[in-house]
Structure formats: C-alpha cells, structure tokens
Amino acid sequence: MSFEPSDKYTDSALRIGDTDPYPQRLVGEFIGTVVSNDWVNPEYKHLILKVHPHALKAYAGQMFHLLCPSPDGAEVWMRRPMSVYRVDRTEGQVEFLYKTEGRGTRGMAKLGPGDDFNIAGPLGHGFKLEPGWKNIVVLGRGVGLATLAPLSQLAAEHGVGVTAILSARNPDVVMSKELFEELGAKTITVVDTDNSSAVENVETILEDLIAKGKADAFFTCGSNRLLKLMQRLGEKHHVPGQVAMEQIMVCGFGACYVCMRTFKVDGKLTLKRVCRDGPVFNMQEAVGW
Ligand code: FES
C-alpha cells in the first residue's frame, strides 16, 4: 500500500493504544487499522476499521471525515465525509458501507487489511429516539440505507421495534438488509424493476404501518421523493420524523459554510450548515431539492 498521509495529520492523530490526552473531547483525529474492505456487490464495499476507543463514541447518523488514499498517485485534496454504518464496541471497530464512484472512494477501495486509515470525528448530530416511541419506520434508498442502518442498532439498544423499507434500483443493490434483520428489524424491499418502489406503493405500505400503530416516528435518507412522501404523511397523521441530509462538505466541522442548505423553521426560510447543525434534521424543516 503506497498511501502516506502527510505529517500534519499523523502528528496529531491518535493510534490504537495511545492514551487520549483529552478524553472528554467530542471529536478527534485517529489512525485506524483496516480489518477488511470487501465488495458486497458490484458497486459497494464494506470497510471494517479497528479504531481508538474514543472513535467508538460515534452513534447512528454521525459521520467521520476520511483522509482517503489517492487512487492514481495525484493528491486527494480534501477529506470525504461518510456516515458511520456500524459501531462494534465489543470488537473496537467502526464500519463504513460506501459506493465507489469518486476519487476519494476509489482510493478508499484500495485499502487492504493492516493498512492505516486516518479518520476524524465523530462529527455532527445524529438520530435521536424519543422516550415513548415503541415502533419506528425507516425508509431509505441506495447508499442512504447505509446511513440509516445504525438506527437498527440504536433501536435495539432501546427496545424499539423497526420496520425498514429498503428501496433500490434492483434486488442486487439493496443495501443493509442483513444488518437490519440481524438486529431484529422487519424489512420490506421495494425495487424499480417490478415498480414496487413507486411512490404510490410505498405510500400504501406506510399508511398500513400507521394504521397498525407501527409508526411512532419516521426516518429517511437518500431520496428526495421519499422525503417528500414522508413529510406529507407525517404532517397528515402527526408522525414526527428525522432526515439525514446528504451534502458536499469541505471542512466538516462548521468553519467553511460550503454545506449550507435551506430549511423552513417556524414558517421562515433559514440557512443551516449540514455538517454542524446536522446532518440529521427535523424532517418537516427540510426543504427538498
Ligand atoms: Fe464546512 Fe460544513 S463543510 S461548514
């Protein structure tokens, strides 16, 4: 592996076994060790990284800023934000599920077992479960499902039931089904190839879950049309919701304002930084795109 992070990053980053000089801090820079980085289908890879214990404080919906290796020898200038797929506190590992499509993720795809990988985080505000919620509905599409998957872990820890509606182009690229089911979620797969992913069909599924008392809250990521659908049904049936917003980022911690998006709060349009104010927001405040 030819990746050599610059000294300015490695000097300050904690490695596994290092004593954390600031154990109360929220965010840190860490050098993890790759355990595995395997293809799960023709488009997506699953990276498992052994990390410093501080990084294990990450929870569902939060992200890390990744210093990806170069895929071609030229420098990769910026870190890449990526939501955490799973936190395995027993094994001391964080996991990422990612689509290899840009230079950062193509470089990341080259990582192999034993390689160092520099991550900064955990960043942002993730998903929250309110006391009293017994059953939640998760609806996502594509790589958005990787962001939603750790909700099943959070829900399992709090005794909350999950119905996960997994939307994809075709059955071969349905993401996160195993993780949801492993943690006790009921999954419903909808795909473009048989038109079951059509908004009308998903609406019928959601209405049925609401009628059965299985929808104390909605969660979504990865599709504007599904966000709009959940917003509409949430408003109609008074179901609260949260959305994880996807946005291009540079600094990842609120300094550069590159990630600003419009939200509607108390009837007024306002701008917020997705990296720092989110990436998880009140679903009804999100303005689609
Ligand atoms: Fe810099 Fe959000 S990425 S403020």
mmCIF file of N, CA, C and O and ligand atoms in Angstrom, residues 63 65 248-260 273-276, ligand 1:
data_model
loop_
_atom_site.group_PDB
_atom_site.id
_atom_site.type_symbol
_atom_site.label_atom_id
_atom_site.label_comp_id
_atom_site.label_asym_id
_atom_site.label_seq_id
_atom_site.Cartn_x
_atom_site.Cartn_y
_atom_site.Cartn_z
ATOM 1 N N MET A 63 -21.021 11.148 11.492
ATOM 2 C CA MET A 63 -20.121 10.832 10.383
ATOM 3 C C MET A 63 -18.663 11.011 10.806
ATOM 4 O O MET A 63 -18.373 11.631 11.837
ATOM 5 N N HIS A 65 -14.817 12.178 8.977
ATOM 6 C CA HIS A 65 -14.201 12.809 7.816
ATOM 7 C C HIS A 65 -12.965 11.976 7.484
ATOM 8 O O HIS A 65 -12.032 11.875 8.295
ATOM 9 N N ILE A 248 -22.433 18.053 -0.132
ATOM 10 C CA ILE A 248 -20.989 18.191 -0.326
ATOM 11 C C ILE A 248 -20.413 18.981 0.844
ATOM 12 O O ILE A 248 -20.987 19.984 1.257
ATOM 13 N N MET A 249 -19.297 18.518 1.381
ATOM 14 C CA MET A 249 -18.654 19.190 2.521
ATOM 15 C C MET A 249 -17.176 19.393 2.253
ATOM 16 O O MET A 249 -16.575 18.671 1.460
ATOM 17 N N VAL A 250 -16.618 20.372 2.936
ATOM 18 C CA VAL A 250 -15.168 20.592 2.867
ATOM 19 C C VAL A 250 -14.565 20.392 4.250
ATOM 20 O O VAL A 250 -13.890 19.411 4.520
ATOM 21 N N CYS A 251 -14.836 21.338 5.181
ATOM 22 C CA CYS A 251 -14.183 21.221 6.491
ATOM 23 C C CYS A 251 -14.833 20.141 7.358
ATOM 24 O O CYS A 251 -14.153 19.450 8.105
ATOM 25 N N GLY A 252 -16.132 20.031 7.315
ATOM 26 C CA GLY A 252 -16.849 19.018 8.087
ATOM 27 C C GLY A 252 -17.164 19.414 9.519
ATOM 28 O O GLY A 252 -17.824 18.657 10.224
ATOM 29 N N PHE A 253 -16.713 20.606 9.970
ATOM 30 C CA PHE A 253 -16.994 20.975 11.364
ATOM 31 C C PHE A 253 -17.500 22.409 11.529
ATOM 32 O O PHE A 253 -17.402 22.994 12.597
ATOM 33 N N GLY A 254 -18.017 22.982 10.460
ATOM 34 C CA GLY A 254 -18.725 24.248 10.621
ATOM 35 C C GLY A 254 -17.957 25.502 10.269
ATOM 36 O O GLY A 254 -18.476 26.606 10.455
ATOM 37 N N ALA A 255 -16.760 25.392 9.730
ATOM 38 C CA ALA A 255 -15.936 26.580 9.505
ATOM 39 C C ALA A 255 -16.089 27.196 8.118
ATOM 40 O O ALA A 255 -15.950 28.407 7.965
ATOM 41 N N CYS A 256 -16.361 26.422 7.097
ATOM 42 C CA CYS A 256 -16.254 26.940 5.725
ATOM 43 C C CYS A 256 -17.599 27.338 5.104
ATOM 44 O O CYS A 256 -17.635 28.057 4.120
ATOM 45 N N TYR A 257 -18.699 26.883 5.619
ATOM 46 C CA TYR A 257 -20.051 27.195 5.145
ATOM 47 C C TYR A 257 -20.345 26.662 3.732
ATOM 48 O O TYR A 257 -21.290 27.099 3.085
ATOM 49 N N VAL A 258 -19.552 25.733 3.259
ATOM 50 C CA VAL A 258 -19.804 25.136 1.944
ATOM 51 C C VAL A 258 -21.083 24.292 1.950
ATOM 52 O O VAL A 258 -21.748 24.154 0.932
ATOM 53 N N CYS A 259 -21.428 23.743 3.093
ATOM 54 C CA CYS A 259 -22.522 22.763 3.163
ATOM 55 C C CYS A 259 -23.869 23.383 3.513
ATOM 56 O O CYS A 259 -24.782 22.675 3.904
ATOM 57 N N MET A 260 -24.005 24.723 3.359
ATOM 58 C CA MET A 260 -25.267 25.382 3.717
ATOM 59 C C MET A 260 -26.436 24.869 2.878
ATOM 60 O O MET A 260 -26.307 24.688 1.668
ATOM 61 N N ARG A 273 -25.894 24.840 8.418
ATOM 62 C CA ARG A 273 -24.760 24.038 7.971
ATOM 63 C C ARG A 273 -25.088 22.562 8.219
ATOM 64 O O ARG A 273 -25.333 22.174 9.366
ATOM 65 N N VAL A 274 -25.067 21.796 7.153
ATOM 66 C CA VAL A 274 -25.424 20.381 7.296
ATOM 67 C C VAL A 274 -24.416 19.657 8.192
ATOM 68 O O VAL A 274 -24.794 18.818 9.007
ATOM 69 N N CYS A 275 -23.146 20.003 8.080
ATOM 70 C CA CYS A 275 -22.129 19.266 8.847
ATOM 71 C C CYS A 275 -22.246 19.517 10.344
ATOM 72 O O CYS A 275 -22.058 18.614 11.140
ATOM 73 N N ARG A 276 -22.552 20.739 10.724
ATOM 74 C CA ARG A 276 -22.529 21.089 12.143
ATOM 75 C C ARG A 276 -23.917 21.102 12.776
ATOM 76 O O ARG A 276 -24.105 20.655 13.897
HETATM 77 FE FE1 FES B 1 -17.511 23.400 6.214
HETATM 78 FE FE2 FES B 1 -19.943 22.403 6.701
HETATM 79 S S1 FES B 1 -18.392 21.576 5.474
HETATM 80 S S2 FES B 1 -19.149 24.343 7.292
#
